[in-house]
């Protein structure tokens, strides 16, 4: 009896302590939950024996739903709601960026790297970096091309930065919206087992743009061969990651649908890359030829006058 | 008036129907009274000089970024406003005489600096930083000081010549001041961030000062 009451008393003390700590106790409980879920996550990432995972996606989805249920979502008008989307650490962001450029047939980017913790940090800042990289590289490339010509006055062009920002941010946010809506609609008709949330799709698209940053920096060098080479490499890598990510979501559908979706994803990706290159980096072609043609014509007219 | 009147006064009981009036005030501490009187009555020159001295002291803290809490504890936004306005004025492109001129206008630079600072502050708060909104704005604004000094130097160099020698000088000056700005702001902001996310918070600051440094480096005065 005494032992029971002692135990009861000890239990009471523990409760009192935790109540006394107030908000701190909530922090500690959340940490404990995170510790519990962490080994699960590590087990999944480490044992990338994907045949197992692909065989029981139902179980995966159940577990991920449970894991997501543990996260308390604050109402959307509070700051904490948005803080949940920035719950990443430096090494996680680094891993996600590296994972977005290495398409591995078994690995699904969302399953392996995002693991029910989509973040908005990566998409937002990768898009911002890309916008400024395009603006700066475009200016630098036109500077290098026009370097010798006295008529050219170097001026940083701000309209281009605004255009680039609009194009890239709408690609990174509107296309996932459309794709998510389409997948949700198909999910009603055909029972797909693998579904992605809107934020996960935004994450995939955002991180897939990361390969373009070094490609855009390479575009400073005014060599057409190098530019096309870097575009093709970047397109292949990130396009294949995108296709591999969305393949499980559409493969159970009718062949026409999944071919259409795959084709659209790839086509939009190509359009963005080629469009950026054409708009920001090839203005030198037209102005260069005009400037070259003029002196030649002047020489011709001069020689014609002299001949007479 | 006689002794009888005074004897009646010794009866202290107060009848209930007599209204009791009075004034219950807490005597103001003389310190507070003096403060209100002094800041209202002091000459304007004193008020302005006191604020300017606070701003100047923070400038010194930025130029020699050691572990000081003056920037964080007594934050103010006068310094950032001064720096932002002077930088935007110096970076302003010429009037729209020629069509080729599309350099940054005053409004563009102003918006970039303030909008960028706000976004970086939001980013650091979303990642779990413990610094307050205005403290972070204050730090980011004050750390533009090295870049403003670099802009001044660039303008002076451009007055002399505009060849490649001046370009190299400007490149060195702008690179040095960009590194200084990033290092100074990191020194002030680093402690308030959670340990695993420091790089995530520092990278936007790096991008922000890089873009401003780029605008300074590519500035070319109208001929």
Short mmCIF file of C-alpha atoms in Angstrom, two decimals:
data_model
loop_
_atom_site.label_atom_id
_atom_site.label_comp_id
_atom_site.label_asym_id
_atom_site.label_seq_id
_atom_site.Cartn_x
_atom_site.Cartn_y
_atom_site.Cartn_z
CA UNK A 1 0.00 0.00 0.00
CA UNK A 2 2.72 2.34 1.00
CA UNK A 3 4.57 1.56 -2.18
CA UNK A 4 1.47 2.30 -4.22
CA UNK A 5 0.89 5.63 -2.56
CA UNK A 6 4.57 6.45 -2.93
CA UNK A 7 4.38 5.72 -6.60
CA UNK A 8 1.20 7.74 -6.84
CA UNK A 9 2.89 10.60 -5.01
CA UNK A 10 5.86 10.45 -7.33
CA UNK A 11 3.58 10.50 -10.30
CA UNK A 12 1.82 13.51 -8.85
CA UNK A 13 5.13 15.28 -8.40
CA UNK A 14 6.00 14.72 -12.00
CA UNK A 15 2.71 16.21 -13.09
CA UNK A 16 3.15 19.18 -10.81
CA UNK A 17 6.59 19.82 -12.21
CA UNK A 18 5.33 19.72 -15.71
CA UNK A 19 2.46 22.04 -14.87
CA UNK A 20 4.81 24.41 -13.13
CA UNK A 21 7.00 24.63 -16.19
CA UNK A 22 3.98 25.75 -18.12
CA UNK A 23 4.70 26.29 -21.76
CA UNK A 24 8.08 24.63 -21.43
CA UNK A 25 6.38 21.30 -20.80
CA UNK A 26 4.67 21.59 -24.15
CA UNK A 27 8.05 22.11 -25.72
CA UNK A 28 9.50 19.04 -24.12
CA UNK A 29 6.61 16.85 -25.17
CA UNK A 30 6.93 17.96 -28.74
CA UNK A 31 10.64 17.20 -28.63
CA UNK A 32 9.92 13.73 -27.39
CA UNK A 33 7.50 13.18 -30.24
CA UNK A 34 10.11 14.34 -32.68
CA UNK A 35 12.62 11.92 -31.22
CA UNK A 36 10.17 9.09 -31.63
CA UNK A 37 9.41 9.90 -35.23
CA UNK A 38 13.03 10.60 -36.15
CA UNK A 39 14.27 6.98 -36.01
CA UNK A 40 11.34 6.02 -38.20
CA UNK A 41 12.34 8.62 -40.73
CA UNK A 42 15.98 7.59 -40.57
CA UNK A 43 15.07 3.98 -41.05
CA UNK A 44 13.16 4.84 -44.17
CA UNK A 45 15.85 7.04 -45.64
CA UNK A 46 18.71 4.72 -44.78
CA UNK A 47 17.06 1.54 -45.98
CA UNK A 48 16.34 2.69 -49.47
CA UNK A 49 15.09 -0.74 -50.42
CA UNK A 50 12.40 0.79 -52.50
CA UNK A 51 10.70 -2.43 -53.71
CA UNK A 52 9.38 -2.78 -50.17
CA UNK A 53 8.07 0.72 -50.16
CA UNK A 54 6.54 0.48 -53.57
CA UNK A 55 4.79 -2.73 -52.62
CA UNK A 56 2.94 -1.33 -49.64
CA UNK A 57 2.22 2.27 -50.43
CA UNK A 58 -1.04 1.96 -48.54
CA UNK A 59 0.87 1.27 -45.36
CA UNK A 60 3.22 4.12 -46.11
CA UNK A 61 0.35 6.47 -46.59
CA UNK A 62 -1.30 5.34 -43.38
CA UNK A 63 1.87 5.91 -41.42
CA UNK A 64 2.50 9.25 -42.99
CA UNK A 65 -1.05 10.26 -42.22
CA UNK A 66 -0.48 9.29 -38.63
CA UNK A 67 2.73 11.25 -38.54
CA UNK A 68 0.99 14.24 -40.03
CA UNK A 69 -1.78 13.88 -37.50
CA UNK A 70 0.69 14.35 -34.70
CA UNK A 71 1.64 17.78 -35.98
CA UNK A 72 -0.78 20.25 -34.53
CA UNK A 73 -1.83 22.79 -37.10
CA UNK A 74 -2.46 26.20 -35.68
CA UNK A 75 -5.23 28.26 -37.32
CA UNK A 76 -4.13 29.91 -40.52
CA UNK A 77 -4.26 33.44 -39.24
CA UNK A 78 -1.54 32.86 -36.67
CA UNK A 79 2.17 33.11 -37.27
CA UNK A 80 2.76 29.57 -36.01
CA UNK A 81 0.84 28.11 -38.93
CA UNK A 82 3.38 29.50 -41.36
CA UNK A 83 6.27 28.58 -39.13
CA UNK A 84 5.35 24.95 -39.71
CA UNK A 85 6.38 25.34 -43.33
CA UNK A 86 9.85 26.48 -42.42
CA UNK A 87 10.62 23.56 -40.17
CA UNK A 88 13.78 22.51 -41.97
CA UNK A 89 17.42 22.47 -41.10
CA UNK A 90 20.47 23.30 -43.14
CA UNK A 91 21.43 19.72 -43.94
CA UNK A 92 17.88 18.88 -44.96
CA UNK A 93 17.80 21.73 -47.47
CA UNK A 94 21.19 20.69 -48.78
CA UNK A 95 20.05 17.07 -49.18
CA UNK A 96 16.90 18.14 -50.98
CA UNK A 97 18.82 20.29 -53.43
CA UNK A 98 21.26 17.47 -54.19
CA UNK A 99 18.39 15.01 -54.49
CA UNK A 100 16.65 17.21 -57.04
CA UNK A 101 19.50 16.87 -59.51
CA UNK A 102 20.15 13.16 -59.16
CA UNK A 103 17.32 11.22 -60.78
CA UNK A 104 17.42 7.68 -59.50
CA UNK A 105 14.80 5.36 -61.00
CA UNK A 106 13.83 3.86 -57.67
CA UNK A 107 13.88 6.95 -55.53
CA UNK A 108 10.89 9.19 -55.49
CA UNK A 109 11.91 12.70 -54.55
CA UNK A 110 8.84 13.30 -52.44
CA UNK A 111 9.04 10.02 -50.57
CA UNK A 112 12.72 10.06 -49.90
CA UNK A 113 13.52 13.69 -49.29
CA UNK A 114 10.38 15.53 -48.37
CA UNK A 115 8.94 12.81 -46.15
CA UNK A 116 5.81 14.65 -45.16
CA UNK A 117 7.70 17.77 -44.20
CA UNK A 118 7.31 20.09 -47.18
CA UNK A 119 8.95 23.43 -46.73
CA UNK A 120 8.51 26.78 -48.38
CA UNK A 121 12.06 27.97 -47.69
CA UNK A 122 13.60 26.05 -50.58
CA UNK A 123 11.13 26.99 -53.32
CA UNK A 124 11.02 30.65 -52.34
CA UNK A 125 14.75 31.29 -52.01
CA UNK A 126 15.75 29.12 -54.97
CA UNK A 127 13.36 31.12 -57.13
CA UNK A 128 14.75 34.39 -55.73
CA UNK A 129 18.32 33.26 -56.41
CA UNK A 130 17.38 32.24 -59.94
CA UNK A 131 15.70 35.59 -60.63
CA UNK A 132 18.75 37.57 -59.56
CA UNK A 133 21.13 35.14 -61.26
CA UNK A 134 19.31 35.62 -64.55
CA UNK A 135 19.28 39.39 -64.16
CA UNK A 136 22.95 39.62 -63.27
CA UNK A 137 24.13 37.04 -65.82
CA UNK A 138 22.09 38.62 -68.59
CA UNK A 139 23.61 41.99 -67.89
CA UNK A 140 27.10 40.58 -67.64
CA UNK A 141 26.81 38.63 -70.87
CA UNK A 142 25.61 41.63 -72.84
CA UNK A 143 28.42 43.66 -71.25
CA UNK A 144 31.04 41.16 -72.41
CA UNK A 145 29.64 40.99 -75.90
CA UNK A 146 29.49 44.74 -76.36
CA UNK A 147 32.74 45.39 -74.62
CA UNK A 148 34.70 46.82 -77.49
CA UNK A 149 32.04 49.00 -78.96
CA UNK A 150 32.08 52.65 -78.00
CA UNK A 151 28.41 53.26 -78.72
CA UNK A 152 27.30 50.80 -76.11
CA UNK A 153 26.76 52.20 -72.67
CA UNK A 154 26.45 49.63 -69.96
CA UNK A 155 23.35 50.06 -67.93
CA UNK A 156 21.77 47.58 -65.55
CA UNK A 157 18.31 46.77 -66.76
CA UNK A 158 15.72 46.51 -64.04
CA UNK A 159 12.78 45.70 -66.22
CA UNK A 160 14.40 42.39 -67.00
CA UNK A 161 14.62 41.47 -63.34
CA UNK A 162 10.91 42.17 -62.92
CA UNK A 163 10.06 40.09 -65.97
CA UNK A 164 12.23 37.22 -64.79
CA UNK A 165 10.67 37.37 -61.33
CA UNK A 166 7.14 37.21 -62.74
CA UNK A 167 7.96 34.32 -65.07
CA UNK A 168 9.80 32.20 -62.56
CA UNK A 169 7.48 32.70 -59.63
CA UNK A 170 4.40 32.01 -61.70
CA UNK A 171 6.01 28.85 -63.06
CA UNK A 172 6.94 27.69 -59.57
CA UNK A 173 3.50 28.37 -58.07
CA UNK A 174 0.83 28.29 -60.80
CA UNK A 175 1.97 25.11 -62.53
CA UNK A 176 1.91 23.12 -59.27
CA UNK A 177 -1.55 24.53 -58.59
CA UNK A 178 -2.83 23.37 -61.96
CA UNK A 179 -1.11 20.02 -61.65
CA UNK A 180 -2.46 19.46 -58.15
CA UNK A 181 -5.96 20.33 -59.26
CA UNK A 182 -5.69 17.98 -62.21
CA UNK A 183 -4.32 15.14 -60.09
CA UNK A 184 -7.04 15.66 -57.50
CA UNK A 185 -9.68 15.52 -60.23
CA UNK A 186 -8.20 12.32 -61.66
CA UNK A 187 -7.97 10.91 -58.16
CA UNK A 188 -11.74 11.07 -57.93
CA UNK A 189 -12.17 9.11 -61.11
CA UNK A 190 -9.36 6.60 -60.81
CA UNK A 191 -8.44 5.46 -57.34
CA UNK A 192 -4.81 6.38 -57.22
CA UNK A 193 -2.91 5.22 -54.24
CA UNK A 194 -0.20 7.80 -54.35
CA UNK A 195 -1.37 11.35 -53.88
CA UNK A 196 0.66 14.46 -53.27
CA UNK A 197 -0.41 17.48 -51.33
CA UNK A 198 -0.20 20.90 -52.94
CA UNK A 199 2.81 21.91 -50.86
CA UNK A 200 4.70 18.79 -51.79
CA UNK A 201 4.21 19.56 -55.48
CA UNK A 202 5.35 23.15 -54.91
CA UNK A 203 8.39 21.75 -53.11
CA UNK A 204 9.29 19.43 -55.99
CA UNK A 205 8.99 22.18 -58.56
CA UNK A 206 10.92 24.65 -56.44
CA UNK A 207 13.82 22.34 -55.79
CA UNK A 208 13.90 21.21 -59.41
CA UNK A 209 14.74 24.78 -60.41
CA UNK A 210 17.93 24.61 -58.37
CA UNK A 211 19.99 23.12 -61.22
CA UNK A 212 19.28 26.18 -63.35
CA UNK A 213 21.29 28.49 -61.09
CA UNK A 214 24.73 27.14 -62.10
CA UNK A 215 23.48 26.76 -65.68
CA UNK A 216 22.50 30.44 -65.78
CA UNK A 217 25.87 31.45 -64.39
CA UNK A 218 27.52 29.45 -67.17
CA UNK A 219 25.48 31.42 -69.70
CA UNK A 220 27.62 34.48 -69.04
CA UNK A 221 30.24 33.00 -71.33
CA UNK A 222 29.14 34.08 -74.81
CA UNK A 223 29.41 30.75 -76.54
CA UNK A 224 26.29 29.30 -78.09
CA UNK A 225 27.55 25.72 -77.92
CA UNK A 226 28.24 25.94 -74.19
CA UNK A 227 24.84 27.51 -73.53
CA UNK A 228 22.89 24.86 -75.38
CA UNK A 229 24.97 22.16 -73.75
CA UNK A 230 24.26 23.45 -70.25
CA UNK A 231 20.55 23.88 -71.02
CA UNK A 232 20.27 20.31 -72.25
CA UNK A 233 22.09 18.89 -69.25
CA UNK A 234 20.02 20.91 -66.77
CA UNK A 235 16.78 20.01 -68.55
CA UNK A 236 17.59 16.31 -68.58
CA UNK A 237 18.47 16.16 -64.92
CA UNK A 238 15.64 18.17 -63.44
CA UNK A 239 13.07 17.06 -66.00
CA UNK A 240 13.73 13.43 -65.24
CA UNK A 241 13.41 14.08 -61.51
CA UNK A 242 10.03 15.68 -62.14
CA UNK A 243 8.84 12.86 -64.36
CA UNK A 244 10.03 10.21 -61.92
CA UNK A 245 8.23 11.98 -59.10
CA UNK A 246 4.90 12.15 -60.86
CA UNK A 247 5.13 8.78 -62.55
CA UNK A 248 3.64 6.83 -59.60
CA UNK A 249 0.78 9.26 -59.41
CA UNK A 250 -0.34 8.86 -62.99
CA UNK A 251 0.76 5.42 -64.11
CA UNK A 252 -2.48 3.77 -63.03
CA UNK A 253 -4.45 6.06 -65.24
CA UNK A 254 -5.32 5.65 -68.87
CA UNK A 255 -2.31 5.74 -71.18
CA UNK A 256 -3.51 8.84 -72.93
CA UNK A 257 -3.75 10.75 -69.67
CA UNK A 258 -0.38 9.89 -68.31
CA UNK A 259 1.36 10.54 -71.60
CA UNK A 260 -0.38 13.91 -71.75
CA UNK A 261 0.62 14.82 -68.22
CA UNK A 262 4.21 13.71 -68.64
CA UNK A 263 4.48 15.56 -71.90
CA UNK A 264 3.01 18.72 -70.38
CA UNK A 265 5.39 18.64 -67.43
CA UNK A 266 8.41 18.24 -69.68
CA UNK A 267 7.17 20.78 -72.21
CA UNK A 268 6.60 23.49 -69.61
CA UNK A 269 10.01 22.86 -68.14
CA UNK A 270 11.66 23.15 -71.54
CA UNK A 271 9.64 26.25 -72.31
CA UNK A 272 10.85 28.00 -69.16
CA UNK A 273 14.50 27.26 -69.82
CA UNK A 274 14.50 28.12 -73.50
CA UNK A 275 12.31 31.16 -72.94
CA UNK A 276 14.68 32.56 -70.34
CA UNK A 277 17.64 32.00 -72.57
CA UNK A 278 15.95 33.54 -75.60
CA UNK A 279 14.66 36.60 -73.78
CA UNK A 280 17.59 37.48 -71.61
CA UNK A 281 20.62 36.22 -73.45
CA UNK A 282 20.20 36.55 -77.15
CA UNK A 283 19.54 40.23 -77.58
CA UNK A 284 23.20 40.56 -78.45
CA UNK A 285 22.62 38.64 -81.67
CA UNK A 286 20.47 41.28 -83.34
CA UNK A 287 22.33 44.33 -82.09
CA UNK A 288 25.71 42.76 -82.88
CA UNK A 289 24.82 42.03 -86.49
CA UNK A 290 23.40 45.50 -86.97
CA UNK A 291 26.52 47.12 -85.65
CA UNK A 292 28.74 44.89 -87.75
CA UNK A 293 26.77 45.48 -90.91
CA UNK A 294 26.91 49.25 -90.68
CA UNK A 295 30.69 49.69 -90.92
CA UNK A 296 30.81 47.20 -93.78
CA UNK A 297 28.19 49.16 -95.66
CA UNK A 298 29.97 52.39 -94.94
CA UNK A 299 33.16 50.88 -96.31
CA UNK A 300 31.37 49.68 -99.41
CA UNK A 301 29.88 53.07 -100.08
CA UNK A 302 33.24 54.73 -99.50
CA UNK A 303 35.00 52.37 -101.88
CA UNK A 304 32.21 52.87 -104.42
CA UNK A 305 32.65 56.63 -104.19
CA UNK A 306 36.42 56.30 -104.52
CA UNK A 307 36.06 54.07 -107.57
CA UNK A 308 34.13 56.73 -109.37
CA UNK B 1 -14.65 81.94 17.93
CA UNK B 2 -14.01 80.52 21.32
CA UNK B 3 -12.96 77.39 23.10
CA UNK B 4 -16.43 75.92 22.63
CA UNK B 5 -16.02 75.87 18.86
CA UNK B 6 -12.78 73.99 19.11
CA UNK B 7 -14.28 71.51 21.55
CA UNK B 8 -16.94 70.73 18.95
CA UNK B 9 -14.28 69.95 16.43
CA UNK B 10 -12.96 67.10 18.55
CA UNK B 11 -15.98 65.05 17.56
CA UNK B 12 -14.50 63.18 14.63
CA UNK B 13 -17.52 61.15 13.54
CA UNK B 14 -18.72 62.09 10.09
CA UNK B 15 -22.42 62.01 9.41
CA UNK B 16 -23.41 59.89 6.45
CA UNK B 17 -25.27 62.53 4.59
CA UNK B 18 -22.31 64.86 4.41
CA UNK B 19 -20.66 64.40 1.04
CA UNK B 20 -17.02 63.63 1.31
CA UNK B 21 -14.97 65.21 -1.36
CA UNK B 22 -11.34 65.02 -1.90
CA UNK B 23 -8.51 64.34 -4.22
CA UNK B 24 -6.80 60.98 -4.13
CA UNK B 25 -3.63 61.35 -6.15
CA UNK B 26 -0.38 59.44 -6.09
CA UNK B 27 2.33 61.97 -5.78
CA UNK B 28 4.37 61.84 -9.02
CA UNK B 29 7.98 60.88 -8.57
CA UNK B 30 10.02 63.92 -9.12
CA UNK B 31 12.14 62.01 -11.71
CA UNK B 32 9.16 61.56 -14.04
CA UNK B 33 8.07 65.12 -13.77
CA UNK B 34 11.55 66.29 -14.57
CA UNK B 35 11.77 64.00 -17.65
CA UNK B 36 8.55 65.27 -19.19
CA UNK B 37 9.48 68.84 -18.53
CA UNK B 38 13.03 68.39 -19.87
CA UNK B 39 12.27 66.77 -23.21
CA UNK B 40 9.51 69.25 -23.92
CA UNK B 41 11.41 72.28 -22.84
CA UNK B 42 14.89 71.51 -24.05
CA UNK B 43 16.02 73.25 -27.19
CA UNK B 44 15.42 71.37 -30.46
CA UNK B 45 19.14 71.30 -31.12
CA UNK B 46 19.64 69.14 -28.01
CA UNK B 47 16.98 66.63 -29.06
CA UNK B 48 18.34 66.30 -32.57
CA UNK B 49 21.92 66.05 -31.39
CA UNK B 50 21.03 63.34 -28.92
CA UNK B 51 19.40 61.23 -31.62
CA UNK B 52 22.25 61.90 -34.03
CA UNK B 53 24.74 60.87 -31.42
CA UNK B 54 22.86 57.59 -30.89
CA UNK B 55 22.86 56.98 -34.64
CA UNK B 56 26.54 57.80 -34.86
CA UNK B 57 27.37 55.46 -32.02
CA UNK B 58 25.61 52.66 -33.87
CA UNK B 59 27.59 53.47 -37.01
CA UNK B 60 30.76 52.95 -35.00
CA UNK B 61 29.43 49.62 -33.75
CA UNK B 62 28.79 48.53 -37.33
CA UNK B 63 32.24 49.51 -38.54
CA UNK B 64 33.88 47.55 -35.74
CA UNK B 65 31.45 44.64 -35.35
CA UNK B 66 32.27 43.14 -32.03
CA UNK B 67 29.76 41.62 -29.70
CA UNK B 68 27.73 44.63 -28.71
CA UNK B 69 24.09 44.81 -27.79
CA UNK B 70 23.64 48.50 -28.49
CA UNK B 71 22.23 47.84 -31.95
CA UNK B 72 19.80 45.29 -30.68
CA UNK B 73 18.77 46.83 -27.38
CA UNK B 74 18.27 50.44 -28.46
CA UNK B 75 17.15 49.87 -31.99
CA UNK B 76 16.05 52.79 -34.07
CA UNK B 77 15.21 53.18 -37.74
CA UNK B 78 16.68 56.66 -38.29
CA UNK B 79 20.04 55.28 -39.25
CA UNK B 80 18.69 52.85 -41.85
CA UNK B 81 16.49 55.59 -43.30
CA UNK B 82 19.45 57.97 -43.61
CA UNK B 83 21.59 55.30 -45.25
CA UNK B 84 18.85 54.11 -47.56
CA UNK B 85 17.98 57.60 -48.76
CA UNK B 86 21.61 58.57 -49.36
CA UNK B 87 22.33 55.30 -51.20
CA UNK B 88 19.22 55.64 -53.35
CA UNK B 89 20.09 59.25 -54.18
CA UNK B 90 23.60 58.29 -55.21
CA UNK B 91 22.45 55.29 -57.24
CA UNK B 92 19.78 57.17 -59.09
CA UNK B 93 20.11 57.08 -62.81
CA UNK B 94 20.09 60.32 -64.70
CA UNK B 95 16.89 61.94 -65.86
CA UNK B 96 15.24 60.07 -68.72
CA UNK B 97 16.98 61.94 -71.50
CA UNK B 98 18.12 59.01 -73.58
CA UNK B 99 16.09 55.89 -74.14
CA UNK B 100 18.94 53.61 -73.26
CA UNK B 101 18.99 54.72 -69.69
CA UNK B 102 17.23 52.21 -67.53
CA UNK B 103 19.26 52.52 -64.43
CA UNK B 104 17.59 52.15 -61.08
CA UNK B 105 15.43 55.00 -60.03
CA UNK B 106 15.19 56.26 -56.47
CA UNK B 107 11.96 54.41 -55.81
CA UNK B 108 13.36 51.13 -57.09
CA UNK B 109 16.38 51.23 -54.80
CA UNK B 110 14.26 52.31 -51.86
CA UNK B 111 11.77 49.50 -52.42
CA UNK B 112 14.51 46.91 -52.90
CA UNK B 113 16.23 47.83 -49.67
CA UNK B 114 13.16 48.00 -47.47
CA UNK B 115 11.24 45.16 -49.09
CA UNK B 116 14.35 42.99 -49.02
CA UNK B 117 14.94 43.75 -45.35
CA UNK B 118 11.35 42.93 -44.47
CA UNK B 119 11.47 39.63 -46.35
CA UNK B 120 14.73 38.63 -44.70
CA UNK B 121 13.32 39.52 -41.29
CA UNK B 122 10.18 37.46 -41.95
CA UNK B 123 12.36 34.59 -43.11
CA UNK B 124 14.47 34.61 -39.97
CA UNK B 125 11.40 34.82 -37.75
CA UNK B 126 9.71 31.96 -39.60
CA UNK B 127 12.80 29.85 -39.14
CA UNK B 128 12.51 30.34 -35.40
CA UNK B 129 14.68 33.33 -34.64
CA UNK B 130 14.22 35.10 -31.34
CA UNK B 131 15.04 38.55 -32.59
CA UNK B 132 12.17 40.98 -32.91
CA UNK B 133 10.95 42.40 -36.19
CA UNK B 134 12.24 45.94 -35.77
CA UNK B 135 15.52 44.85 -34.23
CA UNK B 136 16.26 42.83 -37.32
CA UNK B 137 15.26 45.69 -39.63
CA UNK B 138 17.54 47.95 -37.62
CA UNK B 139 20.53 45.61 -37.92
CA UNK B 140 20.06 45.02 -41.64
CA UNK B 141 19.67 48.73 -42.28
CA UNK B 142 22.70 49.77 -40.28
CA UNK B 143 24.89 47.15 -41.95
CA UNK B 144 24.35 48.89 -45.30
CA UNK B 145 26.82 51.50 -44.05
CA UNK B 146 29.93 49.87 -45.60
CA UNK B 147 28.16 49.64 -48.95
CA UNK B 148 27.15 53.30 -48.77
CA UNK B 149 30.76 54.25 -48.09
CA UNK B 150 31.77 52.10 -51.07
CA UNK B 151 29.22 53.91 -53.24
CA UNK B 152 30.74 57.23 -52.22
CA UNK B 153 34.21 55.99 -53.09
CA UNK B 154 32.99 54.63 -56.43
CA UNK B 155 31.43 57.95 -57.31
CA UNK B 156 34.67 59.75 -56.51
CA UNK B 157 36.69 57.26 -58.54
CA UNK B 158 34.31 57.62 -61.48
CA UNK B 159 34.80 61.38 -61.38
CA UNK B 160 38.40 60.77 -62.26
CA UNK B 161 38.32 58.15 -64.98
CA UNK B 162 36.02 55.42 -66.26
CA UNK B 163 38.52 52.94 -67.63
CA UNK B 164 39.43 49.46 -66.54
CA UNK B 165 41.76 50.66 -63.78
CA UNK B 166 38.88 52.42 -62.10
CA UNK B 167 36.78 49.31 -62.62
CA UNK B 168 39.30 47.19 -60.77
CA UNK B 169 39.48 49.69 -57.93
CA UNK B 170 35.69 49.78 -57.72
CA UNK B 171 35.50 45.99 -57.83
CA UNK B 172 37.93 45.65 -54.94
CA UNK B 173 36.21 48.32 -52.86
CA UNK B 174 32.72 46.94 -53.44
CA UNK B 175 33.79 43.35 -52.76
CA UNK B 176 35.48 44.36 -49.51
CA UNK B 177 32.49 46.36 -48.32
CA UNK B 178 30.05 43.60 -49.30
CA UNK B 179 32.05 41.11 -47.23
CA UNK B 180 32.16 43.60 -44.36
CA UNK B 181 28.40 44.15 -44.46
CA UNK B 182 27.60 40.46 -44.52
CA UNK B 183 30.06 39.72 -41.74
CA UNK B 184 28.78 42.57 -39.57
CA UNK B 185 25.14 41.62 -39.90
CA UNK B 186 25.94 37.96 -39.29
CA UNK B 187 27.79 38.91 -36.12
CA UNK B 188 24.71 40.68 -34.83
CA UNK B 189 22.06 38.26 -36.02
CA UNK B 190 23.80 34.93 -35.51
CA UNK B 191 23.11 34.44 -31.84
CA UNK B 192 19.38 34.77 -32.14
CA UNK B 193 19.03 31.88 -34.56
CA UNK B 194 18.56 28.21 -33.78
CA UNK B 195 21.89 26.42 -34.22
CA UNK B 196 21.02 24.11 -37.14
CA UNK B 197 19.60 26.86 -39.27
CA UNK B 198 22.26 29.52 -39.19
CA UNK B 199 23.23 28.99 -42.82
CA UNK B 200 19.58 29.15 -43.86
CA UNK B 201 19.27 32.57 -42.24
CA UNK B 202 22.61 33.94 -43.43
CA UNK B 203 22.12 33.04 -47.09
CA UNK B 204 19.31 35.56 -47.78
CA UNK B 205 21.39 38.27 -46.10
CA UNK B 206 24.27 37.34 -48.39
CA UNK B 207 21.98 37.53 -51.43
CA UNK B 208 20.59 40.89 -50.33
CA UNK B 209 23.96 42.56 -49.92
CA UNK B 210 25.22 40.89 -53.10
CA UNK B 211 22.42 42.47 -55.12
CA UNK B 212 23.03 45.88 -53.56
CA UNK B 213 26.76 45.52 -54.18
CA UNK B 214 26.03 44.59 -57.78
CA UNK B 215 23.90 47.70 -58.23
CA UNK B 216 26.74 49.82 -56.83
CA UNK B 217 29.38 48.16 -58.99
CA UNK B 218 27.44 48.55 -62.21
CA UNK B 219 26.59 52.15 -61.58
CA UNK B 220 27.73 54.33 -64.42
CA UNK B 221 27.16 58.05 -64.38
CA UNK B 222 25.53 59.70 -67.35
CA UNK B 223 28.04 61.26 -69.67
#
